[in-house]
DNA sequence: GTCTATAAAGGGATAGAC
DNA sequence: GTCTATCCCTTTATAGAC
């Protein structure tokens, strides 16, 4: 109620999200979390019964905050090609700007058990991916829409996944990390082969 | 010299590689490693001064074992298009069959510091990626070869990165996890747009 | 809601016998 | 080259005062 500095669950989770995104579940201790939040470790157990629950709730909050953005990226348009163009640009900007989100998803896909993967599929990808396959069907009726949708995502996401190592690879230029440049490359590549 | 059951460094590293690949550096303890190897934790320190060194040497061994395969995938051919076709098929098979390798690289790109990334770039990607950009220049002289090479890699690798969650996504079929099917899809996509 | 204190377990690492 | 035993620190988690 008051404007004091005591932490709410949501505030704590917002602080925790970047920690787990950067170091993974096993790489972050309750003490580190407590220090980042500004309370003692024992106090965390007032808000969450254990570390696992804290982690899963952080995931849930991180994902729910961003799912809306994914849907905005699919803004409808009369022309499928125009919709596709906008989608690629939006996704590039999203993935480039929000590294925490991207890394959380990457880690979940790697480390999540069946239950958590199901959650991720339902909450984050679910309807977004479904709409993407619909768009794919409109763009290329002869192709498998599932494969094409994954291809588009991979084409975009991988360019930013490898950002940390990109500067060590031959032919690197600063512009290769620019979301607009990558978007234009991806669009032209998918259109003209 | 003898054929006893005492472990050599290389044998230990081969056992350790899948552990780090599956759970990451922080997710594996020296005791777990020892149990998998079949000795006590203290004995590990006869072979390696500390956990970090053990990890880095496991990486080095995993990468050196596989780098040759990457170069084989680039088997020269008179026709760049034919070379490209073979490269995609080889990479799909490699990434599909050797999940440990793929995951180690993924984790290193996420978590590696500058020094380790430099090592990864030099030892694994270095000349392979260079040759890929040369092939890209031959295939599409008008495109940025660095961007195109990354695109090809991303297109392939992402399809297998998301394997764990794929079955939860709309439109999934068993064939989507088949390396040949993915290879053909990628080739056709890059050729015809 | 946060604190101090502490339990119980597991972590990395070393010493010294065999 | 492997073992037992052990040190010391960190980890997760709980109890109870404020």
mmCIF file of C-alpha atoms (C1' of nucleotides) in Angstrom:
data_model
loop_
_atom_site.group_PDB
_atom_site.id
_atom_site.type_symbol
_atom_site.label_atom_id
_atom_site.label_comp_id
_atom_site.label_asym_id
_atom_site.label_seq_id
_atom_site.Cartn_x
_atom_site.Cartn_y
_atom_site.Cartn_z
ATOM 1 C CA UNK A 1 0.000 0.000 0.000
ATOM 2 C CA UNK A 2 2.617 2.515 1.089
ATOM 3 C CA UNK A 3 5.440 3.773 -1.090
ATOM 4 C CA UNK A 4 8.063 2.169 1.138
ATOM 5 C CA UNK A 5 11.073 0.313 -0.162
ATOM 6 C CA UNK A 6 9.898 -3.118 0.794
ATOM 7 C CA UNK A 7 9.883 -5.446 -2.151
ATOM 8 C CA UNK A 8 6.909 -7.034 -3.816
ATOM 9 C CA UNK A 9 7.139 -10.366 -5.580
ATOM 10 C CA UNK A 10 6.938 -8.754 -8.984
ATOM 11 C CA UNK A 11 9.753 -6.337 -8.184
ATOM 12 C CA UNK A 12 11.973 -9.145 -6.980
ATOM 13 C CA UNK A 13 11.279 -11.190 -10.090
ATOM 14 C CA UNK A 14 12.188 -8.269 -12.334
ATOM 15 C CA UNK A 15 15.554 -8.073 -10.607
ATOM 16 C CA UNK A 16 16.073 -11.814 -10.779
ATOM 17 C CA UNK A 17 15.288 -12.274 -14.473
ATOM 18 C CA UNK A 18 18.537 -10.801 -15.796
ATOM 19 C CA UNK A 19 20.562 -12.845 -13.322
ATOM 20 C CA UNK A 20 19.118 -16.174 -14.451
ATOM 21 C CA UNK A 21 19.261 -15.065 -18.087
ATOM 22 C CA UNK A 22 22.973 -14.318 -17.844
ATOM 23 C CA UNK A 23 24.168 -17.201 -15.654
ATOM 24 C CA UNK A 24 21.531 -19.902 -15.743
ATOM 25 C CA UNK A 25 19.744 -21.629 -12.872
ATOM 26 C CA UNK A 26 22.775 -23.371 -11.378
ATOM 27 C CA UNK A 27 24.929 -20.298 -11.896
ATOM 28 C CA UNK A 28 22.984 -18.042 -9.543
ATOM 29 C CA UNK A 29 22.742 -18.561 -5.784
ATOM 30 C CA UNK A 30 20.055 -17.377 -3.430
ATOM 31 C CA UNK A 31 22.658 -15.154 -1.758
ATOM 32 C CA UNK A 32 23.500 -13.466 -5.044
ATOM 33 C CA UNK A 33 19.841 -12.923 -5.693
ATOM 34 C CA UNK A 34 19.333 -11.508 -2.222
ATOM 35 C CA UNK A 35 22.246 -9.126 -2.647
ATOM 36 C CA UNK A 36 20.896 -7.907 -5.983
ATOM 37 C CA UNK A 37 17.454 -7.408 -4.469
ATOM 38 C CA UNK A 38 18.845 -5.667 -1.417
ATOM 39 C CA UNK A 39 17.625 -8.052 1.295
ATOM 40 C CA UNK A 40 19.021 -11.090 3.106
ATOM 41 C CA UNK A 41 18.747 -14.544 1.606
ATOM 42 C CA UNK A 42 16.417 -15.766 4.337
ATOM 43 C CA UNK A 43 13.928 -13.042 3.449
ATOM 44 C CA UNK A 44 13.542 -14.462 -0.034
ATOM 45 C CA UNK A 45 11.862 -17.485 1.521
ATOM 46 C CA UNK A 46 9.075 -15.262 2.727
ATOM 47 C CA UNK A 47 8.134 -14.644 -0.919
ATOM 48 C CA UNK A 48 8.999 -18.012 -2.444
ATOM 49 C CA UNK A 49 9.056 -21.485 -0.920
ATOM 50 C CA UNK A 50 12.274 -22.507 -2.678
ATOM 51 C CA UNK A 51 14.699 -21.619 -5.444
ATOM 52 C CA UNK A 52 12.960 -23.666 -8.111
ATOM 53 C CA UNK A 53 9.677 -21.890 -7.561
ATOM 54 C CA UNK A 54 11.436 -18.535 -7.631
ATOM 55 C CA UNK A 55 13.013 -19.484 -10.933
ATOM 56 C CA UNK A 56 9.829 -20.721 -12.559
ATOM 57 C CA UNK A 57 7.924 -17.613 -11.440
ATOM 58 C CA UNK A 58 10.693 -15.416 -12.831
ATOM 59 C CA UNK A 59 10.357 -17.251 -16.132
ATOM 60 C CA UNK A 60 6.601 -16.846 -16.098
ATOM 61 C CA UNK A 61 6.841 -13.120 -15.480
ATOM 62 C CA UNK A 62 9.571 -12.610 -18.080
ATOM 63 C CA UNK A 63 7.564 -14.495 -20.657
ATOM 64 C CA UNK A 64 4.185 -12.944 -19.971
ATOM 65 C CA UNK A 65 5.713 -9.468 -20.182
ATOM 66 C CA UNK A 66 7.086 -10.210 -23.644
ATOM 67 C CA UNK A 67 4.424 -12.352 -25.229
ATOM 68 C CA UNK A 68 2.411 -9.261 -26.054
ATOM 69 C CA UNK A 69 5.344 -7.892 -28.042
ATOM 70 C CA UNK A 70 5.506 -11.053 -30.092
ATOM 71 C CA UNK A 71 1.896 -10.663 -31.064
ATOM 72 C CA UNK A 72 2.361 -7.015 -31.926
ATOM 73 C CA UNK A 73 5.091 -8.152 -34.295
ATOM 74 C CA UNK A 74 2.432 -10.065 -36.228
ATOM 75 C CA UNK A 75 0.367 -6.941 -36.847
ATOM 76 C CA UNK A 76 -2.130 -7.842 -39.487
ATOM 77 C CA UNK A 77 -1.839 -6.452 -42.953
ATOM 78 C CA UNK A 78 -3.806 -6.959 -46.122
ATOM 79 C CA UNK A 79 -0.670 -8.040 -47.924
ATOM 80 C CA UNK A 80 1.095 -11.164 -46.578
ATOM 81 C CA UNK A 81 4.400 -9.986 -48.000
ATOM 82 C CA UNK A 82 4.071 -6.702 -46.155
ATOM 83 C CA UNK A 83 3.124 -8.530 -42.991
ATOM 84 C CA UNK A 84 6.155 -10.735 -43.393
ATOM 85 C CA UNK A 85 8.441 -7.744 -43.902
ATOM 86 C CA UNK A 86 7.182 -6.110 -40.732
ATOM 87 C CA UNK A 87 7.419 -9.340 -38.762
ATOM 88 C CA UNK A 88 11.076 -9.809 -39.637
ATOM 89 C CA UNK A 89 11.935 -6.243 -38.711
ATOM 90 C CA UNK A 90 10.040 -6.449 -35.428
ATOM 91 C CA UNK A 91 11.619 -9.754 -34.468
ATOM 92 C CA UNK A 92 15.106 -8.524 -35.253
ATOM 93 C CA UNK A 93 14.600 -5.477 -33.083
ATOM 94 C CA UNK A 94 13.048 -7.558 -30.301
ATOM 95 C CA UNK A 95 15.753 -10.202 -30.241
ATOM 96 C CA UNK A 96 18.497 -7.606 -30.528
ATOM 97 C CA UNK A 97 17.189 -5.334 -27.785
ATOM 98 C CA UNK A 98 16.016 -7.925 -25.268
ATOM 99 C CA UNK A 99 18.937 -10.263 -24.775
ATOM 100 C CA UNK A 100 17.590 -11.446 -21.425
ATOM 101 C CA UNK A 101 14.425 -12.733 -23.052
ATOM 102 C CA UNK A 102 16.319 -14.453 -25.829
ATOM 103 C CA UNK A 103 18.771 -16.089 -23.467
ATOM 104 C CA UNK A 104 16.076 -17.286 -21.082
ATOM 105 C CA UNK A 105 14.303 -19.001 -23.949
ATOM 106 C CA UNK A 106 17.538 -20.492 -25.217
ATOM 107 C CA UNK A 107 18.371 -21.856 -21.770
ATOM 108 C CA UNK A 108 14.886 -23.242 -21.285
ATOM 109 C CA UNK A 109 14.978 -25.072 -24.595
ATOM 110 C CA UNK A 110 18.330 -26.569 -23.587
ATOM 111 C CA UNK A 111 17.655 -27.369 -19.958
ATOM 112 C CA UNK A 112 13.902 -27.437 -19.437
ATOM 113 C CA UNK A 113 12.161 -30.674 -18.602
ATOM 114 C CA UNK A 114 8.991 -31.778 -20.366
ATOM 115 C CA UNK A 115 6.732 -29.790 -18.082
ATOM 116 C CA UNK A 116 8.639 -26.553 -18.485
ATOM 117 C CA UNK A 117 8.918 -27.010 -22.243
ATOM 118 C CA UNK A 118 5.185 -27.527 -22.438
ATOM 119 C CA UNK A 119 4.717 -24.307 -20.488
ATOM 120 C CA UNK A 120 7.067 -22.436 -22.789
ATOM 121 C CA UNK A 121 5.322 -23.766 -25.858
ATOM 122 C CA UNK A 122 1.899 -22.872 -24.538
ATOM 123 C CA UNK A 123 2.629 -19.458 -23.062
ATOM 124 C CA UNK A 124 5.208 -17.987 -25.378
ATOM 125 C CA UNK A 125 5.292 -19.764 -28.689
ATOM 126 C CA UNK A 126 1.856 -21.300 -28.824
ATOM 127 C CA UNK A 127 -0.454 -18.952 -30.639
ATOM 128 C CA UNK A 128 2.376 -16.829 -32.009
ATOM 129 C CA UNK A 129 3.874 -19.776 -33.790
ATOM 130 C CA UNK A 130 0.474 -20.872 -34.962
ATOM 131 C CA UNK A 131 -0.113 -17.497 -36.583
ATOM 132 C CA UNK A 132 3.317 -17.669 -38.124
ATOM 133 C CA UNK A 133 2.494 -20.958 -39.789
ATOM 134 C CA UNK A 134 -0.674 -19.389 -41.182
ATOM 135 C CA UNK A 135 1.368 -16.560 -42.626
ATOM 136 C CA UNK A 136 3.816 -19.100 -44.053
ATOM 137 C CA UNK A 137 0.990 -20.922 -45.749
ATOM 138 C CA UNK A 138 -0.068 -17.676 -47.406
ATOM 139 C CA UNK A 139 3.468 -16.806 -48.466
ATOM 140 C CA UNK A 140 4.545 -20.200 -49.777
ATOM 141 C CA UNK A 141 1.651 -22.621 -50.190
ATOM 142 C CA UNK A 142 3.965 -25.339 -51.516
ATOM 143 C CA UNK A 143 6.189 -25.469 -48.471
ATOM 144 C CA UNK A 144 5.778 -27.169 -45.123
ATOM 145 C CA UNK A 145 4.620 -24.249 -42.957
ATOM 146 C CA UNK A 146 6.139 -25.644 -39.766
ATOM 147 C CA UNK A 147 9.578 -26.004 -41.350
ATOM 148 C CA UNK A 148 9.363 -22.602 -42.948
ATOM 149 C CA UNK A 149 8.331 -20.897 -39.726
ATOM 150 C CA UNK A 150 11.243 -22.467 -37.854
ATOM 151 C CA UNK A 151 13.566 -21.457 -40.656
ATOM 152 C CA UNK A 152 12.515 -17.832 -40.434
ATOM 153 C CA UNK A 153 12.954 -17.814 -36.676
ATOM 154 C CA UNK A 154 16.334 -19.538 -36.864
ATOM 155 C CA UNK A 155 17.546 -17.210 -39.567
ATOM 156 C CA UNK A 156 16.792 -14.233 -37.364
ATOM 157 C CA UNK A 157 17.627 -15.549 -33.915
ATOM 158 C CA UNK A 158 20.948 -17.161 -34.793
ATOM 159 C CA UNK A 159 22.368 -13.882 -36.050
ATOM 160 C CA UNK A 160 21.976 -12.470 -32.554
ATOM 161 C CA UNK A 161 22.796 -15.668 -30.676
ATOM 162 C CA UNK A 162 26.290 -15.597 -32.091
ATOM 163 C CA UNK A 163 26.831 -11.911 -31.370
ATOM 164 C CA UNK A 164 29.364 -12.650 -28.624
ATOM 165 C CA UNK A 165 31.645 -14.547 -30.978
ATOM 166 C CA UNK A 166 30.860 -12.708 -34.190
ATOM 167 C CA UNK A 167 33.650 -10.177 -33.855
ATOM 168 C CA UNK A 168 36.179 -13.032 -33.855
ATOM 169 C CA UNK A 169 34.934 -14.431 -37.163
ATOM 170 C CA UNK A 170 36.360 -13.532 -40.581
ATOM 171 C CA UNK A 171 34.621 -10.767 -42.489
ATOM 172 C CA UNK A 172 33.026 -9.195 -39.448
ATOM 173 C CA UNK A 173 31.713 -5.643 -39.690
ATOM 174 C CA UNK A 174 29.942 -3.515 -37.117
ATOM 175 C CA UNK A 175 26.848 -3.391 -39.316
ATOM 176 C CA UNK A 176 26.378 -7.148 -38.882
ATOM 177 C CA UNK A 177 25.027 -6.558 -35.404
ATOM 178 C CA UNK A 178 22.543 -3.954 -36.566
ATOM 179 C CA UNK A 179 18.952 -5.261 -36.437
ATOM 180 C CA UNK A 180 17.876 -3.320 -39.516
ATOM 181 C CA UNK A 181 20.757 -4.646 -41.585
ATOM 182 C CA UNK A 182 20.084 -8.227 -40.510
ATOM 183 C CA UNK A 183 16.368 -7.806 -41.184
ATOM 184 C CA UNK A 184 16.984 -6.557 -44.704
ATOM 185 C CA UNK A 185 19.415 -9.380 -45.357
ATOM 186 C CA UNK A 186 16.972 -11.991 -44.121
ATOM 187 C CA UNK A 187 14.082 -10.599 -46.134
ATOM 188 C CA UNK A 188 16.070 -10.401 -49.329
ATOM 189 C CA UNK A 189 17.483 -13.875 -48.774
ATOM 190 C CA UNK A 190 14.077 -15.452 -48.251
ATOM 191 C CA UNK A 191 12.570 -13.627 -51.196
ATOM 192 C CA UNK A 192 15.247 -14.158 -53.819
ATOM 193 C CA UNK A 193 17.232 -17.121 -52.561
ATOM 194 C CA UNK B 1 51.145 -49.038 -21.160
ATOM 195 C CA UNK B 2 49.201 -51.941 -19.711
ATOM 196 C CA UNK B 3 45.592 -52.687 -20.547
ATOM 197 C CA UNK B 4 44.448 -52.095 -16.960
ATOM 198 C CA UNK B 5 41.343 -50.156 -16.070
ATOM 199 C CA UNK B 6 43.145 -47.100 -14.833
ATOM 200 C CA UNK B 7 42.019 -43.978 -16.575
ATOM 201 C CA UNK B 8 44.029 -41.795 -18.883
ATOM 202 C CA UNK B 9 43.324 -38.096 -19.228
ATOM 203 C CA UNK B 10 41.776 -38.570 -22.647
ATOM 204 C CA UNK B 11 39.434 -41.282 -21.384
ATOM 205 C CA UNK B 12 38.298 -39.114 -18.503
ATOM 206 C CA UNK B 13 37.668 -36.175 -20.812
ATOM 207 C CA UNK B 14 35.550 -38.325 -23.107
ATOM 208 C CA UNK B 15 33.364 -39.237 -20.166
ATOM 209 C CA UNK B 16 33.172 -35.659 -18.952
ATOM 210 C CA UNK B 17 32.210 -34.054 -22.257
ATOM 211 C CA UNK B 18 28.593 -35.261 -22.278
ATOM 212 C CA UNK B 19 28.139 -34.174 -18.663
ATOM 213 C CA UNK B 20 29.196 -30.587 -19.316
ATOM 214 C CA UNK B 21 27.294 -30.566 -22.590
ATOM 215 C CA UNK B 22 24.062 -31.575 -20.879
ATOM 216 C CA UNK B 23 24.272 -29.567 -17.644
ATOM 217 C CA UNK B 24 26.807 -26.805 -18.164
ATOM 218 C CA UNK B 25 29.848 -25.911 -16.100
ATOM 219 C CA UNK B 26 28.027 -24.883 -12.933
ATOM 220 C CA UNK B 27 25.604 -27.776 -13.258
ATOM 221 C CA UNK B 28 28.215 -30.500 -12.841
ATOM 222 C CA UNK B 29 30.197 -31.138 -9.658
ATOM 223 C CA UNK B 30 33.569 -32.787 -9.298
ATOM 224 C CA UNK B 31 31.881 -35.530 -7.299
ATOM 225 C CA UNK B 32 29.423 -36.219 -10.129
ATOM 226 C CA UNK B 33 32.279 -36.334 -12.591
ATOM 227 C CA UNK B 34 34.200 -38.723 -10.368
ATOM 228 C CA UNK B 35 31.203 -41.022 -10.065
ATOM 229 C CA UNK B 36 30.741 -41.087 -13.838
ATOM 230 C CA UNK B 37 34.426 -41.818 -14.358
ATOM 231 C CA UNK B 38 34.438 -44.500 -11.701
ATOM 232 C CA UNK B 39 37.013 -43.025 -9.322
ATOM 233 C CA UNK B 40 36.919 -40.799 -6.237
ATOM 234 C CA UNK B 41 36.811 -37.029 -6.554
ATOM 235 C CA UNK B 42 40.260 -36.602 -5.030
ATOM 236 C CA UNK B 43 41.758 -38.735 -7.791
ATOM 237 C CA UNK B 44 40.605 -36.270 -10.409
ATOM 238 C CA UNK B 45 43.096 -33.790 -8.987
ATOM 239 C CA UNK B 46 45.907 -36.096 -9.971
ATOM 240 C CA UNK B 47 44.978 -35.477 -13.617
ATOM 241 C CA UNK B 48 43.832 -31.873 -13.475
ATOM 242 C CA UNK B 49 44.818 -29.046 -11.148
ATOM 243 C CA UNK B 50 41.242 -27.741 -10.801
ATOM 244 C CA UNK B 51 37.740 -27.880 -12.223
ATOM 245 C CA UNK B 52 38.226 -25.009 -14.644
ATOM 246 C CA UNK B 53 41.225 -26.676 -16.256
ATOM 247 C CA UNK B 54 39.327 -29.934 -16.485
ATOM 248 C CA UNK B 55 36.498 -28.134 -18.230
ATOM 249 C CA UNK B 56 38.688 -26.272 -20.691
ATOM 250 C CA UNK B 57 40.588 -29.444 -21.582
ATOM 251 C CA UNK B 58 37.312 -31.279 -22.100
ATOM 252 C CA UNK B 59 36.254 -28.512 -24.468
ATOM 253 C CA UNK B 60 39.557 -28.679 -26.307
ATOM 254 C CA UNK B 61 39.295 -32.421 -26.772
ATOM 255 C CA UNK B 62 35.650 -32.281 -27.839
ATOM 256 C CA UNK B 63 36.401 -29.581 -30.368
ATOM 257 C CA UNK B 64 39.571 -31.047 -31.800
ATOM 258 C CA UNK B 65 37.841 -34.385 -32.303
ATOM 259 C CA UNK B 66 35.113 -32.714 -34.347
ATOM 260 C CA UNK B 67 36.924 -30.010 -36.247
ATOM 261 C CA UNK B 68 38.101 -32.552 -38.787
ATOM 262 C CA UNK B 69 34.483 -33.468 -39.504
ATOM 263 C CA UNK B 70 33.653 -29.852 -40.202
ATOM 264 C CA UNK B 71 36.376 -29.669 -42.796
ATOM 265 C CA UNK B 72 35.278 -32.915 -44.388
ATOM 266 C CA UNK B 73 31.885 -31.328 -44.777
ATOM 267 C CA UNK B 74 33.476 -28.741 -47.032
ATOM 268 C CA UNK B 75 34.815 -31.373 -49.437
ATOM 269 C CA UNK B 76 35.866 -29.522 -52.530
ATOM 270 C CA UNK B 77 33.902 -29.844 -55.703
ATOM 271 C CA UNK B 78 34.226 -28.259 -59.100
ATOM 272 C CA UNK B 79 30.713 -26.932 -58.856
ATOM 273 C CA UNK B 80 29.993 -24.497 -55.998
ATOM 274 C CA UNK B 81 26.323 -25.455 -56.015
ATOM 275 C CA UNK B 82 27.212 -29.101 -55.594
ATOM 276 C CA UNK B 83 29.654 -28.236 -52.834
ATOM 277 C CA UNK B 84 26.937 -26.229 -51.122
ATOM 278 C CA UNK B 85 24.466 -29.096 -51.399
ATOM 279 C CA UNK B 86 26.911 -31.505 -49.803
ATOM 280 C CA UNK B 87 27.844 -29.025 -47.088
ATOM 281 C CA UNK B 88 24.244 -28.600 -45.983
ATOM 282 C CA UNK B 89 23.649 -32.334 -45.880
ATOM 283 C CA UNK B 90 26.852 -32.973 -43.936
ATOM 284 C CA UNK B 91 26.137 -30.228 -41.432
ATOM 285 C CA UNK B 92 22.591 -31.435 -40.849
ATOM 286 C CA UNK B 93 23.816 -34.922 -40.158
ATOM 287 C CA UNK B 94 26.623 -33.666 -37.934
ATOM 288 C CA UNK B 95 24.448 -31.368 -35.848
ATOM 289 C CA UNK B 96 21.700 -33.965 -35.614
ATOM 290 C CA UNK B 97 23.942 -36.838 -34.575
ATOM 291 C CA UNK B 98 26.308 -35.044 -32.231
ATOM 292 C CA UNK B 99 24.134 -33.150 -29.788
ATOM 293 C CA UNK B 100 26.945 -32.918 -27.250
ATOM 294 C CA UNK B 101 29.113 -31.005 -29.689
ATOM 295 C CA UNK B 102 26.287 -28.654 -30.620
ATOM 296 C CA UNK B 103 25.353 -27.975 -27.035
ATOM 297 C CA UNK B 104 28.932 -27.361 -25.928
ATOM 298 C CA UNK B 105 29.317 -24.747 -28.635
ATOM 299 C CA UNK B 106 25.992 -23.185 -27.759
ATOM 300 C CA UNK B 107 26.949 -22.956 -24.094
ATOM 301 C CA UNK B 108 30.358 -21.553 -24.876
ATOM 302 C CA UNK B 109 28.895 -18.821 -27.063
ATOM 303 C CA UNK B 110 26.506 -17.947 -24.233
ATOM 304 C CA UNK B 111 28.831 -18.210 -21.267
ATOM 305 C CA UNK B 112 32.399 -18.032 -22.545
ATOM 306 C CA UNK B 113 34.584 -15.066 -21.710
ATOM 307 C CA UNK B 114 36.655 -13.276 -24.338
ATOM 308 C CA UNK B 115 39.550 -15.676 -24.060
ATOM 309 C CA UNK B 116 37.424 -18.794 -24.459
ATOM 310 C CA UNK B 117 35.473 -17.262 -27.347
ATOM 311 C CA UNK B 118 38.722 -16.425 -29.092
ATOM 312 C CA UNK B 119 39.785 -20.035 -28.633
ATOM 313 C CA UNK B 120 36.507 -21.309 -30.012
ATOM 314 C CA UNK B 121 36.733 -18.998 -33.000
ATOM 315 C CA UNK B 122 40.316 -19.993 -33.745
ATOM 316 C CA UNK B 123 40.095 -23.741 -33.183
ATOM 317 C CA UNK B 124 36.616 -24.635 -34.338
ATOM 318 C CA UNK B 125 35.159 -21.957 -36.551
ATOM 319 C CA UNK B 126 38.261 -20.194 -37.780
ATOM 320 C CA UNK B 127 39.283 -21.726 -41.057
ATOM 321 C CA UNK B 128 35.977 -23.562 -41.531
ATOM 322 C CA UNK B 129 34.047 -20.320 -41.463
ATOM 323 C CA UNK B 130 36.614 -18.676 -43.694
ATOM 324 C CA UNK B 131 36.121 -21.373 -46.310
ATOM 325 C CA UNK B 132 32.387 -20.989 -45.951
ATOM 326 C CA UNK B 133 32.591 -17.301 -46.760
ATOM 327 C CA UNK B 134 34.646 -18.144 -49.847
ATOM 328 C CA UNK B 135 31.966 -20.567 -50.947
ATOM 329 C CA UNK B 136 29.329 -17.908 -50.266
ATOM 330 C CA UNK B 137 31.197 -15.433 -52.451
ATOM 331 C CA UNK B 138 31.134 -17.968 -55.267
ATOM 332 C CA UNK B 139 27.445 -18.741 -54.784
ATOM 333 C CA UNK B 140 26.151 -15.206 -54.386
ATOM 334 C CA UNK B 141 28.700 -12.560 -55.333
ATOM 335 C CA UNK B 142 26.259 -9.754 -54.567
ATOM 336 C CA UNK B 143 25.686 -10.713 -50.954
ATOM 337 C CA UNK B 144 27.713 -10.056 -47.848
ATOM 338 C CA UNK B 145 29.525 -13.395 -47.441
ATOM 339 C CA UNK B 146 29.740 -13.145 -43.652
ATOM 340 C CA UNK B 147 26.003 -12.549 -43.285
ATOM 341 C CA UNK B 148 25.199 -15.310 -45.740
ATOM 342 C CA UNK B 149 27.467 -17.826 -44.027
ATOM 343 C CA UNK B 150 25.873 -17.097 -40.652
ATOM 344 C CA UNK B 151 22.448 -17.386 -42.236
ATOM 345 C CA UNK B 152 23.201 -20.829 -43.605
ATOM 346 C CA UNK B 153 24.552 -22.001 -40.263
ATOM 347 C CA UNK B 154 21.605 -20.547 -38.352
ATOM 348 C CA UNK B 155 19.115 -22.046 -40.747
ATOM 349 C CA UNK B 156 20.571 -25.486 -40.141
ATOM 350 C CA UNK B 157 21.522 -25.336 -36.483
ATOM 351 C CA UNK B 158 18.304 -23.781 -35.206
ATOM 352 C CA UNK B 159 16.222 -26.626 -36.579
ATOM 353 C CA UNK B 160 18.066 -28.990 -34.253
ATOM 354 C CA UNK B 161 18.456 -26.573 -31.355
ATOM 355 C CA UNK B 162 14.703 -26.467 -30.939
ATOM 356 C CA UNK B 163 14.288 -30.225 -31.203
ATOM 357 C CA UNK B 164 13.379 -30.537 -27.505
ATOM 358 C CA UNK B 165 10.398 -28.191 -27.859
ATOM 359 C CA UNK B 166 9.492 -28.946 -31.450
ATOM 360 C CA UNK B 167 6.992 -31.653 -30.634
ATOM 361 C CA UNK B 168 4.969 -29.125 -28.621
ATOM 362 C CA UNK B 169 4.630 -26.722 -31.553
ATOM 363 C CA UNK B 170 1.731 -26.689 -34.005
ATOM 364 C CA UNK B 171 2.193 -28.597 -37.226
ATOM 365 C CA UNK B 172 4.886 -30.903 -35.894
ATOM 366 C CA UNK B 173 5.660 -34.100 -37.759
ATOM 367 C CA UNK B 174 8.262 -36.744 -37.057
ATOM 368 C CA UNK B 175 9.971 -35.984 -40.362
ATOM 369 C CA UNK B 176 10.870 -32.502 -39.102
ATOM 370 C CA UNK B 177 13.620 -33.999 -36.997
ATOM 371 C CA UNK B 178 15.100 -35.943 -39.880
ATOM 372 C CA UNK B 179 18.424 -34.464 -41.042
ATOM 373 C CA UNK B 180 17.809 -35.313 -44.695
ATOM 374 C CA UNK B 181 14.400 -33.657 -44.701
ATOM 375 C CA UNK B 182 15.760 -30.519 -43.046
ATOM 376 C CA UNK B 183 18.701 -30.427 -45.446
ATOM 377 C CA UNK B 184 16.450 -30.619 -48.468
ATOM 378 C CA UNK B 185 14.199 -27.934 -47.061
ATOM 379 C CA UNK B 186 17.138 -25.610 -46.372
ATOM 380 C CA UNK B 187 18.660 -26.130 -49.809
ATOM 381 C CA UNK B 188 15.415 -25.523 -51.614
ATOM 382 C CA UNK B 189 14.679 -22.471 -49.461
ATOM 383 C CA UNK B 190 18.060 -20.884 -50.130
ATOM 384 C CA UNK B 191 17.900 -21.620 -53.833
ATOM 385 C CA UNK B 192 14.386 -20.532 -54.618
ATOM 386 C CA UNK B 193 13.425 -18.221 -51.782
ATOM 387 C "C1'" DG C 1 8.582 -8.236 5.595
ATOM 388 C "C1'" DT C 2 13.112 -8.434 7.098
ATOM 389 C "C1'" DC C 3 16.441 -9.763 10.246
ATOM 390 C "C1'" DT C 4 20.096 -13.013 12.902
ATOM 391 C "C1'" DA C 5 21.439 -17.474 13.753
ATOM 392 C "C1'" DT C 6 21.954 -21.946 12.463
ATOM 393 C "C1'" DA C 7 21.206 -26.472 10.636
ATOM 394 C "C1'" DA C 8 22.298 -29.945 7.062
ATOM 395 C "C1'" DA C 9 24.130 -30.955 2.782
ATOM 396 C "C1'" DG C 10 27.191 -30.388 -0.935
ATOM 397 C "C1'" DG C 11 30.807 -27.785 -3.216
ATOM 398 C "C1'" DG C 12 36.127 -27.438 -4.497
ATOM 399 C "C1'" DA C 13 40.400 -28.692 -2.998
ATOM 400 C "C1'" DT C 14 44.596 -30.808 -0.180
ATOM 401 C "C1'" DA C 15 47.531 -34.279 2.640
ATOM 402 C "C1'" DG C 16 49.363 -38.396 3.002
ATOM 403 C "C1'" DA C 17 48.976 -43.620 2.912
ATOM 404 C "C1'" DC C 18 49.153 -47.424 -0.326
ATOM 405 C "C1'" DG D 1 47.015 -43.608 -10.038
ATOM 406 C "C1'" DT D 2 43.764 -44.181 -6.615
ATOM 407 C "C1'" DC D 3 42.330 -44.189 -2.036
ATOM 408 C "C1'" DT D 4 40.586 -42.292 2.806
ATOM 409 C "C1'" DA D 5 40.134 -38.560 5.555
ATOM 410 C "C1'" DT D 6 39.569 -33.997 6.126
ATOM 411 C "C1'" DC D 7 39.403 -28.772 5.644
ATOM 412 C "C1'" DC D 8 36.965 -24.910 4.628
ATOM 413 C "C1'" DC D 9 33.632 -22.585 2.244
ATOM 414 C "C1'" DT D 10 29.131 -22.051 -0.010
ATOM 415 C "C1'" DT D 11 24.635 -23.686 -0.757
ATOM 416 C "C1'" DT D 12 19.667 -24.292 0.270
ATOM 417 C "C1'" DA D 13 16.547 -23.946 3.698
ATOM 418 C "C1'" DT D 14 14.376 -23.338 8.531
ATOM 419 C "C1'" DA D 15 13.345 -21.160 13.276
ATOM 420 C "C1'" DG D 16 12.218 -17.550 15.743
ATOM 421 C "C1'" DA D 17 12.993 -12.516 17.212
ATOM 422 C "C1'" DC D 18 11.636 -7.863 15.814
#
